[in-house]
Short mmCIF file of C-alpha atoms and ligand atoms in Angstrom, two decimals:
data_model
loop_
_atom_site.label_atom_id
_atom_site.label_comp_id
_atom_site.label_asym_id
_atom_site.label_seq_id
_atom_site.Cartn_x
_atom_site.Cartn_y
_atom_site.Cartn_z
CA UNK A 18 5.75 8.06 -19.05
CA UNK A 19 2.19 8.76 -19.70
CA UNK A 20 0.71 12.24 -18.87
CA UNK A 21 -2.74 12.51 -17.46
CA UNK A 22 -4.98 15.43 -18.05
CA UNK A 23 -8.54 16.38 -17.05
CA UNK A 24 -10.79 18.17 -19.75
CA UNK A 25 -14.39 18.84 -20.43
CA UNK A 26 -14.11 18.34 -24.21
CA UNK A 27 -16.65 16.34 -26.16
CA UNK A 28 -15.61 12.63 -26.55
CA UNK A 29 -17.05 12.90 -30.18
CA UNK A 30 -14.84 15.67 -31.15
CA UNK A 31 -11.59 14.83 -29.45
CA UNK A 32 -8.73 13.81 -31.69
CA UNK A 33 -7.33 11.14 -29.32
CA UNK A 34 -6.34 8.02 -31.22
CA UNK A 35 -8.78 6.06 -28.99
CA UNK A 36 -11.95 7.01 -27.04
CA UNK A 37 -13.22 4.90 -24.18
CA UNK A 38 -16.94 4.71 -23.33
CA UNK A 39 -19.03 2.77 -20.95
CA UNK A 40 -21.80 0.35 -21.85
CA UNK A 41 -24.69 -0.35 -19.51
CA UNK A 42 -26.58 -3.58 -19.33
CA UNK A 43 -29.62 -1.93 -20.78
CA UNK A 44 -27.73 -1.40 -23.90
CA UNK A 45 -27.11 2.29 -23.54
CA UNK A 46 -23.82 4.17 -23.24
CA UNK A 47 -23.05 5.39 -19.72
CA UNK A 48 -22.71 8.99 -18.46
CA UNK A 49 -19.87 10.80 -20.19
CA UNK A 50 -20.51 9.25 -23.47
CA UNK A 51 -23.71 11.18 -24.54
CA UNK A 52 -22.00 12.83 -27.54
CA UNK A 53 -20.86 9.58 -28.74
CA UNK A 54 -24.28 8.00 -28.40
CA UNK A 55 -25.68 10.94 -30.29
CA UNK A 56 -23.13 10.70 -33.15
CA UNK A 57 -24.04 7.02 -33.70
CA UNK A 58 -27.82 7.69 -33.18
CA UNK A 59 -29.92 4.66 -34.02
CA UNK A 60 -26.87 2.73 -35.38
CA UNK A 61 -25.65 2.26 -31.89
CA UNK A 62 -27.86 -0.74 -30.69
CA UNK A 63 -27.24 -2.66 -33.85
CA UNK A 64 -23.42 -2.04 -33.36
CA UNK A 65 -23.54 -3.28 -29.90
CA UNK A 66 -25.68 -6.37 -30.80
CA UNK A 67 -23.33 -7.20 -33.66
CA UNK A 68 -20.37 -7.01 -31.26
CA UNK A 69 -22.09 -8.99 -28.61
CA UNK A 70 -21.41 -6.23 -26.10
CA UNK A 71 -24.01 -6.36 -23.35
CA UNK A 72 -22.64 -4.15 -20.77
CA UNK A 73 -21.40 -6.91 -18.51
CA UNK A 74 -18.31 -6.33 -16.42
CA UNK A 75 -15.35 -7.53 -18.54
CA UNK A 76 -16.98 -6.86 -21.89
CA UNK A 77 -14.48 -5.00 -24.16
CA UNK A 78 -14.87 -4.30 -27.82
CA UNK A 79 -12.79 -2.10 -30.15
CA UNK A 80 -14.53 -0.52 -33.14
CA UNK A 81 -13.05 1.53 -36.00
CA UNK A 82 -15.22 4.59 -36.25
CA UNK A 83 -14.79 5.52 -39.88
CA UNK A 84 -15.49 9.15 -39.14
CA UNK A 85 -18.66 8.79 -37.16
CA UNK A 86 -16.71 10.54 -34.39
CA UNK A 87 -13.34 12.39 -34.73
CA UNK A 88 -11.26 9.53 -33.05
CA UNK A 89 -10.48 6.71 -35.23
CA UNK A 90 -11.11 4.01 -32.60
CA UNK A 91 -13.94 3.58 -30.12
CA UNK A 92 -13.35 1.30 -27.16
CA UNK A 93 -16.61 -0.02 -25.57
CA UNK A 94 -16.23 -1.40 -22.01
CA UNK A 95 -18.98 -2.98 -19.94
CA UNK A 96 -19.82 -1.20 -16.64
CA UNK A 97 -22.02 -3.87 -15.24
CA UNK A 98 -24.76 -2.46 -13.09
CA UNK A 99 -23.04 0.68 -11.90
CA UNK A 100 -25.49 1.85 -9.38
CA UNK A 101 -24.01 2.50 -6.00
CA UNK A 102 -25.39 3.95 -2.80
CA UNK A 103 -27.84 6.76 -3.18
CA UNK A 104 -28.18 5.95 -6.94
CA UNK A 105 -24.80 7.37 -7.64
CA UNK A 106 -22.47 5.72 -10.11
CA UNK A 107 -20.43 2.99 -8.27
CA UNK A 108 -16.72 3.95 -8.34
CA UNK A 109 -15.75 0.38 -8.21
CA UNK A 110 -17.56 -0.34 -11.46
CA UNK A 111 -15.75 2.59 -13.11
CA UNK A 112 -12.47 1.50 -11.76
CA UNK A 113 -12.94 -1.96 -13.12
CA UNK A 114 -14.04 -0.72 -16.55
CA UNK A 115 -11.12 1.77 -16.92
CA UNK A 116 -8.76 -1.09 -15.99
CA UNK A 117 -10.23 -3.39 -18.62
CA UNK A 118 -10.11 -0.66 -21.18
CA UNK A 119 -6.35 -0.05 -20.44
CA UNK A 120 -5.41 -3.62 -21.32
CA UNK A 121 -7.53 -3.50 -24.50
CA UNK A 122 -5.69 -0.43 -25.90
CA UNK A 123 -2.35 -1.54 -27.20
CA UNK A 124 -1.31 0.86 -29.62
CA UNK A 125 -2.75 4.40 -29.30
CA UNK A 126 -0.54 7.33 -28.71
CA UNK A 127 -3.34 9.20 -27.10
CA UNK A 128 -6.40 8.01 -25.30
CA UNK A 129 -9.54 9.87 -24.09
CA UNK A 130 -11.53 8.20 -21.36
CA UNK A 131 -15.26 9.30 -21.42
CA UNK A 132 -16.41 7.15 -18.54
CA UNK A 133 -18.74 8.47 -15.78
CA UNK A 134 -16.51 11.11 -14.11
CA UNK A 135 -18.67 13.86 -12.79
CA UNK A 136 -17.42 13.67 -9.10
CA UNK A 137 -13.91 13.72 -7.51
CA UNK A 138 -14.42 9.97 -6.54
CA UNK A 139 -15.14 8.96 -10.08
CA UNK A 140 -12.26 10.87 -11.59
CA UNK A 141 -10.03 9.10 -9.15
CA UNK A 142 -11.60 5.81 -10.04
CA UNK A 143 -10.96 6.45 -13.83
CA UNK A 144 -7.24 7.26 -13.18
CA UNK A 145 -6.60 4.44 -10.72
CA UNK A 146 -8.43 1.84 -12.89
CA UNK A 147 -6.65 2.87 -16.07
CA UNK A 148 -3.09 3.09 -14.63
CA UNK A 149 -3.47 -0.10 -12.33
CA UNK A 150 -5.21 -2.14 -14.90
CA UNK A 151 -2.42 -1.28 -17.39
CA UNK A 152 0.41 -2.07 -14.94
CA UNK A 153 2.81 -4.79 -15.82
CA UNK A 154 6.09 -5.85 -14.12
CA UNK A 155 8.74 -5.86 -16.88
CA UNK A 156 11.98 -5.34 -14.97
CA UNK A 157 13.11 -8.99 -15.69
CA UNK A 158 12.06 -9.19 -19.30
CA UNK A 159 15.13 -9.39 -21.40
CA UNK A 160 13.32 -8.18 -24.57
CA UNK A 161 11.30 -5.25 -23.74
CA UNK A 162 8.02 -5.57 -25.37
CA UNK A 163 6.57 -3.09 -27.80
CA UNK A 164 5.89 0.24 -26.04
CA UNK A 165 2.12 0.21 -25.40
CA UNK A 166 1.66 3.13 -22.93
CA UNK A 167 0.05 6.18 -24.61
CA UNK A 168 1.80 9.49 -24.29
CA UNK A 169 -1.35 11.18 -23.11
CA UNK A 170 -4.39 10.04 -21.36
CA UNK A 171 -7.25 12.56 -21.09
CA UNK A 172 -9.92 12.08 -18.51
CA UNK A 173 -13.01 13.73 -19.93
CA UNK A 174 -15.34 15.16 -17.26
CA UNK A 175 -18.37 17.40 -17.82
CA UNK A 176 -17.26 19.41 -14.62
CA UNK A 177 -13.52 19.24 -15.28
CA UNK A 178 -13.36 22.96 -14.17
CA UNK A 179 -15.10 22.53 -10.98
CA UNK A 180 -12.32 23.00 -8.41
CA UNK A 181 -12.97 19.88 -6.23
CA UNK A 182 -13.08 17.70 -9.48
CA UNK A 183 -9.86 19.44 -10.91
CA UNK A 184 -7.99 18.92 -7.72
CA UNK A 185 -8.81 15.26 -7.62
CA UNK A 186 -6.38 14.25 -10.35
CA UNK A 187 -3.08 15.04 -8.75
CA UNK A 188 -3.75 13.12 -5.30
CA UNK A 189 -5.06 10.14 -7.33
CA UNK A 190 -1.72 9.99 -9.11
CA UNK A 191 0.18 10.19 -5.89
CA UNK A 192 -1.80 7.21 -4.66
CA UNK A 193 -1.39 5.19 -7.75
CA UNK A 194 2.43 5.86 -7.72
CA UNK A 195 2.60 4.44 -4.22
CA UNK A 196 0.45 1.42 -5.30
CA UNK A 197 2.72 0.87 -8.31
CA UNK A 198 5.84 1.07 -6.22
CA UNK A 199 4.48 -1.42 -3.80
CA UNK A 200 3.62 -3.89 -6.62
CA UNK A 201 7.05 -3.51 -8.07
CA UNK A 202 8.70 -4.44 -4.66
CA UNK A 203 6.28 -7.32 -3.95
CA UNK A 204 6.84 -8.73 -7.50
CA UNK A 205 10.64 -8.42 -7.18
CA UNK A 206 12.24 -11.91 -6.88
CA UNK A 207 13.15 -12.73 -3.27
CA UNK A 208 16.88 -13.25 -4.01
CA UNK A 209 16.93 -9.66 -5.19
CA UNK A 210 14.90 -8.06 -2.25
CA UNK A 211 16.60 -9.65 0.89
CA UNK A 212 16.21 -7.67 4.06
CA UNK A 213 19.34 -5.76 3.59
CA UNK A 214 18.47 -4.99 -0.09
CA UNK A 215 14.92 -4.13 0.78
CA UNK A 216 16.20 -1.72 3.41
CA UNK A 217 18.45 -0.13 0.88
CA UNK A 218 15.64 0.24 -1.60
CA UNK A 219 13.43 1.83 1.10
CA UNK A 220 16.24 4.26 1.96
CA UNK A 221 16.64 5.14 -1.71
CA UNK A 222 12.91 5.59 -2.13
CA UNK A 223 12.73 7.98 0.84
CA UNK A 224 15.67 9.85 -0.49
CA UNK A 225 14.13 10.31 -3.97
CA UNK A 226 10.82 11.30 -2.46
CA UNK A 227 12.41 13.98 -0.24
CA UNK A 228 14.01 15.59 -3.30
CA UNK A 229 10.41 16.89 -4.16
CA UNK A 230 9.44 17.90 -0.71
CA UNK A 231 9.75 21.09 1.31
CA UNK A 232 12.28 21.15 4.10
CA UNK A 233 9.68 20.77 6.85
CA UNK A 234 7.74 17.93 5.16
CA UNK A 235 10.51 15.34 4.51
CA UNK A 236 10.62 11.73 5.69
CA UNK A 237 13.39 10.52 7.95
CA UNK A 238 14.55 6.91 7.64
CA UNK A 239 16.49 4.85 10.03
CA UNK A 240 17.76 1.55 9.20
CA UNK A 241 18.46 -0.86 12.21
CA UNK A 242 20.83 -3.66 11.38
CA UNK A 243 21.29 -6.87 13.16
CA UNK A 244 23.82 -5.59 15.65
CA UNK A 245 21.48 -2.60 16.54
CA UNK A 246 18.51 -5.07 16.78
CA UNK A 247 20.52 -7.20 19.20
CA UNK A 248 21.47 -4.18 21.39
CA UNK A 249 17.71 -3.15 21.49
CA UNK A 250 16.64 -6.77 22.28
CA UNK A 251 14.39 -7.39 19.21
CA UNK A 252 14.31 -11.10 19.82
CA UNK A 253 11.46 -11.77 17.52
CA UNK A 254 13.07 -10.12 14.41
CA UNK A 255 16.37 -11.74 15.09
CA UNK A 256 14.91 -15.17 15.79
CA UNK A 257 13.02 -15.23 12.61
CA UNK A 258 15.99 -14.04 10.68
CA UNK A 259 18.54 -16.38 12.19
CA UNK A 260 17.91 -19.18 9.64
CA UNK A 261 18.81 -16.96 6.69
CA UNK A 262 22.24 -15.97 5.23
CA UNK A 263 20.79 -12.59 4.87
CA UNK A 264 20.46 -10.61 8.18
CA UNK A 265 17.36 -8.98 9.29
CA UNK A 266 16.48 -5.30 9.43
CA UNK A 267 14.00 -2.92 11.09
CA UNK A 268 13.45 0.26 9.03
CA UNK A 269 11.75 3.11 10.85
CA UNK A 270 10.26 6.16 9.05
CA UNK A 271 9.20 9.41 10.46
CA UNK A 272 7.16 11.97 8.69
CA UNK A 273 6.56 14.70 11.03
CA UNK A 274 4.95 17.90 9.55
CA UNK A 275 4.85 21.03 11.76
CA UNK A 276 1.12 21.28 11.28
CA UNK A 277 0.34 17.75 12.25
CA UNK A 278 -2.98 17.37 13.93
CA UNK A 279 -2.68 13.58 14.60
CA UNK A 280 -0.03 10.91 15.07
CA UNK A 281 -0.47 7.47 13.41
CA UNK A 282 1.87 4.53 13.76
CA UNK A 283 1.98 2.06 10.79
CA UNK A 284 3.65 -1.30 11.26
CA UNK A 285 4.19 -3.69 8.38
CA UNK A 286 5.18 -7.40 8.17
CA UNK A 287 8.25 -7.65 5.78
CA UNK A 288 9.12 -11.31 5.46
CA UNK A 289 11.15 -11.22 2.18
CA UNK A 290 10.57 -14.95 1.72
CA UNK A 291 8.72 -17.25 3.86
CA UNK A 292 9.78 -20.80 3.49
CA UNK A 293 8.07 -21.72 6.71
CA UNK A 294 11.53 -22.34 8.43
CA UNK A 295 12.04 -25.79 9.95
CA UNK A 296 8.21 -26.08 10.03
CA UNK A 297 8.66 -25.98 6.25
CA UNK A 298 5.75 -25.17 4.15
CA UNK A 299 4.42 -27.73 1.54
CA UNK A 300 6.01 -26.91 -1.84
CA UNK A 301 2.72 -25.54 -3.30
CA UNK A 302 2.30 -23.17 -0.62
CA UNK A 303 5.75 -21.62 -0.96
CA UNK A 304 5.53 -20.59 -4.53
CA UNK A 305 4.33 -17.05 -3.98
CA UNK A 306 6.01 -16.35 -0.65
CA UNK A 307 7.98 -13.44 -1.93
CA UNK A 308 4.60 -11.61 -1.31
CA UNK A 309 5.19 -11.95 2.48
CA UNK A 310 6.75 -8.44 2.62
CA UNK A 311 3.73 -6.70 1.14
CA UNK A 312 2.65 -5.14 4.57
CA UNK A 313 6.12 -3.63 5.08
CA UNK A 314 5.96 -2.24 1.35
CA UNK A 315 2.53 -0.79 2.01
CA UNK A 316 3.40 1.14 5.19
CA UNK A 317 6.49 2.71 3.52
CA UNK A 318 4.67 3.63 0.41
CA UNK A 319 1.63 5.00 2.29
CA UNK A 320 3.98 7.18 4.46
CA UNK A 321 5.76 8.50 1.32
CA UNK A 322 2.40 9.22 -0.24
CA UNK A 323 1.25 11.08 2.90
CA UNK A 324 4.39 13.14 2.65
CA UNK A 325 3.96 13.96 -1.09
CA UNK A 326 0.24 14.88 -0.30
CA UNK A 327 1.48 17.12 2.47
CA UNK A 328 -1.12 15.61 4.97
CA UNK A 329 -0.92 17.37 8.29
CA UNK A 330 -0.40 14.13 10.14
CA UNK A 331 2.59 12.76 11.79
CA UNK A 332 3.41 9.15 10.65
CA UNK A 333 5.81 6.73 12.43
CA UNK A 334 6.20 3.76 10.19
CA UNK A 335 7.87 0.48 11.00
CA UNK A 336 8.98 -2.14 8.31
CA UNK A 337 10.06 -5.33 10.11
CA UNK A 338 12.31 -7.11 7.46
CA UNK A 339 13.49 -10.77 7.88
CA UNK A 340 13.86 -13.85 5.72
CA UNK A 341 12.33 -17.00 7.16
CA UNK A 342 14.71 -19.75 6.11
CA UNK A 343 16.24 -23.02 7.14
CA UNK A 344 19.76 -22.87 8.49
CA UNK A 345 22.12 -24.10 11.24
CA UNK A 346 21.15 -21.19 13.36
CA UNK A 347 17.48 -21.20 12.56
CA UNK A 348 14.88 -20.93 15.43
CA UNK A 349 13.46 -24.23 16.56
CA UNK A 350 10.03 -25.32 17.84
CA UNK A 351 10.46 -25.08 21.68
CA UNK A 352 12.76 -22.04 21.68
CA UNK A 353 11.92 -19.18 23.78
CA UNK A 354 12.57 -15.67 22.62
CA UNK A 355 12.31 -12.27 24.34
CA UNK A 356 10.61 -9.41 22.37
CA UNK A 357 11.61 -5.83 22.47
CA UNK A 358 9.20 -4.97 25.37
CA UNK A 359 10.54 -7.88 27.40
CA UNK A 360 7.74 -10.45 26.82
CA UNK A 361 8.85 -14.04 26.57
CA UNK A 362 7.42 -16.08 23.77
CA UNK A 363 7.44 -19.79 23.20
CA UNK A 364 7.98 -20.61 19.58
CA UNK A 365 6.20 -23.68 18.53
CA UNK A 366 5.57 -23.14 14.82
CA UNK A 367 8.40 -21.51 12.87
CA UNK A 368 6.03 -20.80 10.03
CA UNK A 369 4.03 -18.39 12.38
CA UNK A 370 6.93 -15.96 12.05
CA UNK A 371 4.99 -12.89 11.08
CA UNK A 372 3.68 -12.25 14.55
CA UNK A 373 7.24 -12.56 15.99
CA UNK A 374 8.70 -9.83 13.89
CA UNK A 375 5.55 -7.56 14.34
CA UNK A 376 5.86 -8.01 18.12
CA UNK A 377 9.18 -6.18 18.24
CA UNK A 378 7.96 -3.47 15.69
CA UNK A 379 4.87 -2.85 17.56
CA UNK A 380 6.87 -2.38 20.69
CA UNK A 381 8.93 0.22 18.99
CA UNK A 382 5.71 1.80 17.53
CA UNK A 383 4.18 2.18 20.91
CA UNK A 384 7.27 3.99 22.24
CA UNK A 385 6.68 6.75 19.73
CA UNK A 386 3.39 7.56 21.63
CA UNK A 387 1.03 7.62 18.60
CA UNK A 388 -2.74 8.26 18.85
CA UNK A 389 -3.46 4.99 17.08
CA UNK A 390 -1.57 2.01 15.73
CA UNK A 391 -2.42 0.06 12.59
CA UNK A 392 -0.49 -2.95 11.46
CA UNK A 393 -0.87 -4.64 8.06
CA UNK A 394 0.46 -8.16 7.30
CA UNK A 395 0.14 -11.16 4.98
CA UNK A 396 -0.24 -12.93 8.31
CA UNK A 397 -2.37 -16.05 7.93
CA UNK A 398 -3.86 -18.47 5.54
CA UNK A 399 -6.91 -18.88 8.04
CA UNK A 400 -7.97 -15.36 6.92
CA UNK A 401 -7.84 -16.45 3.31
CA UNK A 402 -10.02 -19.42 4.36
CA UNK A 403 -12.44 -17.20 6.06
CA UNK A 404 -12.82 -14.32 3.60
CA UNK A 405 -11.60 -15.47 0.34
CA UNK A 406 -8.60 -13.88 -1.56
CA UNK A 407 -9.95 -10.44 -2.42
CA UNK A 408 -10.53 -8.89 0.94
CA UNK A 409 -8.65 -8.22 4.17
CA UNK A 410 -9.85 -9.15 7.61
CA UNK A 411 -9.65 -6.29 10.11
CA UNK A 412 -9.48 -6.99 13.80
CA UNK A 413 -8.76 -4.80 16.82
CA UNK A 414 -10.56 -2.08 18.66
CA UNK A 415 -14.09 -1.50 17.43
CA UNK A 416 -13.56 2.19 16.63
CA UNK A 417 -10.22 1.67 14.80
CA UNK A 418 -11.58 -1.33 12.97
CA UNK A 419 -14.48 0.84 11.78
CA UNK A 420 -12.13 3.62 10.72
CA UNK A 421 -10.09 1.07 8.70
CA UNK A 422 -13.23 -0.22 6.95
CA UNK A 423 -14.48 3.24 6.26
CA UNK A 424 -11.06 4.15 4.74
CA UNK A 425 -11.18 0.85 2.67
CA UNK A 426 -14.62 1.88 1.25
CA UNK A 427 -13.28 5.35 0.20
CA UNK A 428 -10.13 3.64 -1.41
CA UNK A 429 -12.12 1.05 -3.11
CA UNK A 430 -10.43 -1.89 -1.25
CA UNK A 431 -12.81 -4.50 0.26
CA UNK A 432 -12.27 -5.31 3.94
CA UNK A 433 -14.33 -7.22 6.55
CA UNK A 434 -14.39 -7.00 10.35
CA UNK A 435 -13.47 -10.14 12.46
CA UNK A 436 -13.94 -10.40 16.18
CA UNK A 437 -11.41 -11.34 18.92
CA UNK A 438 -13.63 -13.34 21.36
CA UNK A 439 -12.49 -13.29 24.98
CA UNK A 440 -11.42 -17.02 25.04
CA UNK A 441 -8.45 -16.32 22.75
CA UNK A 442 -6.79 -14.54 25.72
CA UNK A 443 -6.32 -17.93 27.43
CA UNK A 444 -5.17 -19.56 24.10
CA UNK A 445 -2.38 -17.12 23.69
CA UNK A 446 -1.37 -17.61 27.33
CA UNK A 447 -1.33 -21.47 27.05
CA UNK A 448 2.47 -21.80 27.10
CA UNK A 449 3.74 -23.60 30.26
CA UNK A 450 7.19 -22.12 29.85
CA UNK A 451 6.91 -18.60 28.56
CA UNK A 452 4.56 -15.56 28.92
CA UNK A 453 2.84 -16.12 25.66
CA UNK A 454 2.46 -19.00 23.27
CA UNK A 455 3.10 -18.01 19.63
CA UNK A 456 0.96 -21.00 18.42
CA UNK A 457 -1.23 -23.57 20.08
CA UNK A 458 -1.76 -26.31 17.63
CA UNK A 459 -5.45 -25.48 17.14
CA UNK A 460 -6.36 -24.66 13.63
CA UNK A 461 -9.76 -23.05 14.42
CA UNK A 462 -9.61 -19.27 14.46
CA UNK A 463 -5.91 -19.12 13.54
CA UNK A 464 -6.23 -15.64 12.19
CA UNK A 465 -7.84 -14.47 15.32
CA UNK A 466 -5.28 -16.10 17.52
CA UNK A 467 -2.69 -14.11 15.61
CA UNK A 468 -4.47 -10.92 16.25
CA UNK A 469 -4.96 -11.65 19.85
CA UNK A 470 -1.18 -12.33 20.09
CA UNK A 471 -0.35 -9.02 18.36
CA UNK A 472 -2.73 -7.15 20.71
CA UNK A 473 -0.35 -7.97 23.58
CA UNK A 474 2.17 -5.69 22.01
CA UNK A 475 -0.02 -2.63 21.35
CA UNK A 476 0.51 -1.14 24.88
CA UNK A 477 -3.30 -0.62 25.27
CA UNK A 478 -3.19 2.01 22.56
CA UNK A 479 -6.13 2.20 20.03
CA UNK A 480 -5.21 -0.44 17.27
CA UNK A 481 -6.37 -2.25 14.29
CA UNK A 482 -4.73 -5.12 12.44
CA UNK A 483 -5.18 -5.93 8.68
CA UNK A 484 -4.66 -9.43 7.64
CA UNK A 485 -3.96 -9.05 3.83
CA UNK A 486 -2.89 -12.68 3.11
CA UNK A 487 -5.77 -13.01 0.72
CA UNK A 488 -5.82 -9.89 -1.44
CA UNK A 489 -2.13 -9.08 -1.66
CA UNK A 490 -1.29 -11.36 -4.58
CA UNK A 491 -3.61 -12.17 -7.42
CA UNK A 492 -2.99 -15.74 -8.47
CA UNK A 493 -5.73 -15.61 -11.22
CA UNK A 494 -5.98 -13.60 -14.41
CA UNK A 495 -6.30 -9.93 -15.05
CA UNK A 496 -9.59 -8.42 -13.88
CA UNK A 497 -10.50 -4.66 -13.78
CA UNK A 498 -7.56 -2.69 -12.06
CA UNK A 499 -5.80 -6.00 -11.04
CA UNK A 500 -3.38 -7.82 -12.93
CA UNK A 501 -1.66 -11.10 -12.17
CA UNK A 502 0.87 -10.93 -9.29
CA UNK A 503 1.08 -8.10 -6.70
CA UNK A 504 -1.91 -5.92 -6.14
CA UNK A 505 -0.56 -3.22 -3.83
CA UNK A 506 -3.61 -3.97 -1.67
CA UNK A 507 -3.73 -1.81 1.48
CA UNK A 508 -1.68 1.24 0.42
CA UNK A 509 -4.88 3.26 -0.73
CA UNK A 510 -6.73 2.30 2.44
CA UNK A 511 -3.78 3.44 4.65
CA UNK A 512 -3.46 6.80 2.77
CA UNK A 513 -7.13 7.30 3.14
CA UNK A 514 -7.02 6.62 6.80
CA UNK A 515 -4.19 9.17 7.07
CA UNK A 516 -6.29 11.70 5.17
CA UNK A 517 -9.24 11.17 7.26
CA UNK A 518 -7.24 11.50 10.62
CA UNK A 519 -5.79 14.78 9.06
CA UNK A 520 -9.14 16.15 8.53
CA UNK A 521 -10.62 15.15 11.89
N1 BES B 630 3.03 -15.83 5.20
C1 BES B 630 2.10 -16.78 5.83
C2 BES B 630 0.64 -16.55 5.65
C3 BES B 630 0.12 -16.48 4.10
C4 BES B 630 -0.64 -17.39 3.60
C5 BES B 630 0.43 -15.32 3.41
C6 BES B 630 -1.04 -17.41 2.36
C7 BES B 630 -0.09 -15.24 2.01
C8 BES B 630 -0.82 -16.34 1.55
C9 BES B 630 2.34 -16.86 7.30
O1 BES B 630 3.57 -16.72 7.75
C10 BES B 630 1.98 -18.32 7.70
O2 BES B 630 2.81 -19.19 7.30
N2 BES B 630 0.94 -18.49 8.55
C11 BES B 630 0.63 -19.85 8.97
C12 BES B 630 0.15 -19.55 10.42
C13 BES B 630 0.07 -20.82 11.19
C14 BES B 630 1.36 -21.57 11.22
C15 BES B 630 -0.49 -20.50 12.57
C16 BES B 630 -0.61 -20.24 8.15
O3 BES B 630 -1.35 -19.47 7.59
O4 BES B 630 -0.75 -21.44 8.10
MN1 MN B 631 4.86 -18.32 7.71
ZN1 ZN B 632 4.67 -15.33 6.65
#
C-alpha cells in the first residue's frame, strides 16, 4: 500500500528516489518545478533536446541526476498545452501527465510529484492521475510481478498548508478508491462475477465500508433474489436472467444520513455477461461483454464513496444484476413481459436487455420518492458510434442533463448531451400487442430510442441517463490515467453530482 502525503518542500531538495516534473511545449518546466529548473540552469534546454522531450502529452524521460538535485532520478513528463479556462492550468493535462509518470516509475521506493498543484483541483488531478495510471489488475496473475508501487508518494504543492488545498487529498483518495474498486469488478472474469456472486461482493463491500463509518452514516444493503423478484413482479430482470444458469438479483442500497439536504436515486445496469441471448452477438462484439455490469458497479461505489465522504445527501441505489445468456428458458423475440410498475413490453431483440432490467430498477427507485433519478448503463453501441469511445452520452431532462455534464467537468470525465426528439415517443409505442416496444428494428437513433424507453419508467421525476458503452472499457493502450481494460468511468461524475446536490 502506497501512502500519499502533501508537502510544500522543494523538489530540488527532496530525498525521494524519484522526482516528477512537467515539461511544457515551449521547452520550459511547468509550475511546481521552479527549483529543479534553477538547479539545472542553462543545462536544462540541452538536456531536454538530447532526450527529445518536447513537452507533448505522452512524452516521458528518466534522467539520473548525478547530484544536480538531491533525488537520484528526475522524471520528465510532457504536459502538452496545459492552459485551461481562464488561463488556469488544465486539470486534465495534469491528470494525464501524472498517469504517464506512474507507469514510467518502476522501482522507486519513494516518489515526489512536482507537477502544477497550487489549487485543490490540481492536487486532486495529481493524485487521481498517479493512482489510476499506475493501476493494474493482477488478481489472476499466478506469478505476482515485481512489486512496483512506491511506499510513499509526496505531492508537492507551494500552498500545501492552505486549508482548502490540504483538505483536497483525503476526498481525492476516497474517489480513487471507488474508481479502483469499480475497475476491479469490471475486470473480473464473468464466470467469477455472476449475479449471485456480484450481489455477495456488493454486500461484502458495504459491510467493509460500514466498519469505518459512524452509526448514523452507514449504508444498508438489501439483496432481492429471484424468488423475491417474482413476488414483486420484476418481469424485466427475470426475463433477461431466464436464459442463464445463474439467477438474477436486484441489490438495493440506502445511505440515509440524518442531515440529508437532498435525495438522489442512482440506478445501474448490471449485466454480468451479455451474450446477446437468442439474438446472439457476433463473436467479435462479445469479447468484452463482461463490462456490461459497469453501471451497477459505478452506482454501488459512488454510494459507498458518498458515505465515506459523509455527504449530507440521501442516496438510494439500485444495481440490476442478470446474465444475458442462451438457455431453454431464455426469453424469445415476441415474448411480452410485465415490468415492476405494471407496464407490458414486447421483447423483439434479446440483445436490447439493458433497458428491460433498468425498467424494473427505475420502478423501484421512483417508489423511494427521490428528488432526482440518474441511471448509468453500458446501454448501446449506437452511442459509441455517435460520440466515440471516450465519452458518455447524457439524455433526459435538460436541467438534470446539465447537472450531470457539470459534474463530469468537475470530475474530469467527458460527456456530451443528446436530445430525445418527440417522434421517439411513437417509436417506443409501436408494438401492436403490448404497451411498449422494446426495440423497433430501426437502427437510426438507437441510443435515443433506449433513453426514450427508459423515460417511461421514471414516473415523471427529474431524470438523466448516462450511456457509458463507449468510455467504460479501454480497448486500446495505456494513456494518462487510463490503462487497458476497465476505466471506472462514471464513478467520479456521480460522486461529484452527489457533492453538488449536498451543497445546493
Ligand atoms: N451491452 C450492449 C451495448 C454495448 C455495446 C456495451 C458496446 C458496450 C460496448 C447492449 O446490451 C446491446 O447489445 N445493445 C444493442 C442494442 C440494440 C439491440 C437495440 C446494440 O448496441 O446493438
Ligand atoms: Mn445486449
Ligand atoms: Zn448489454
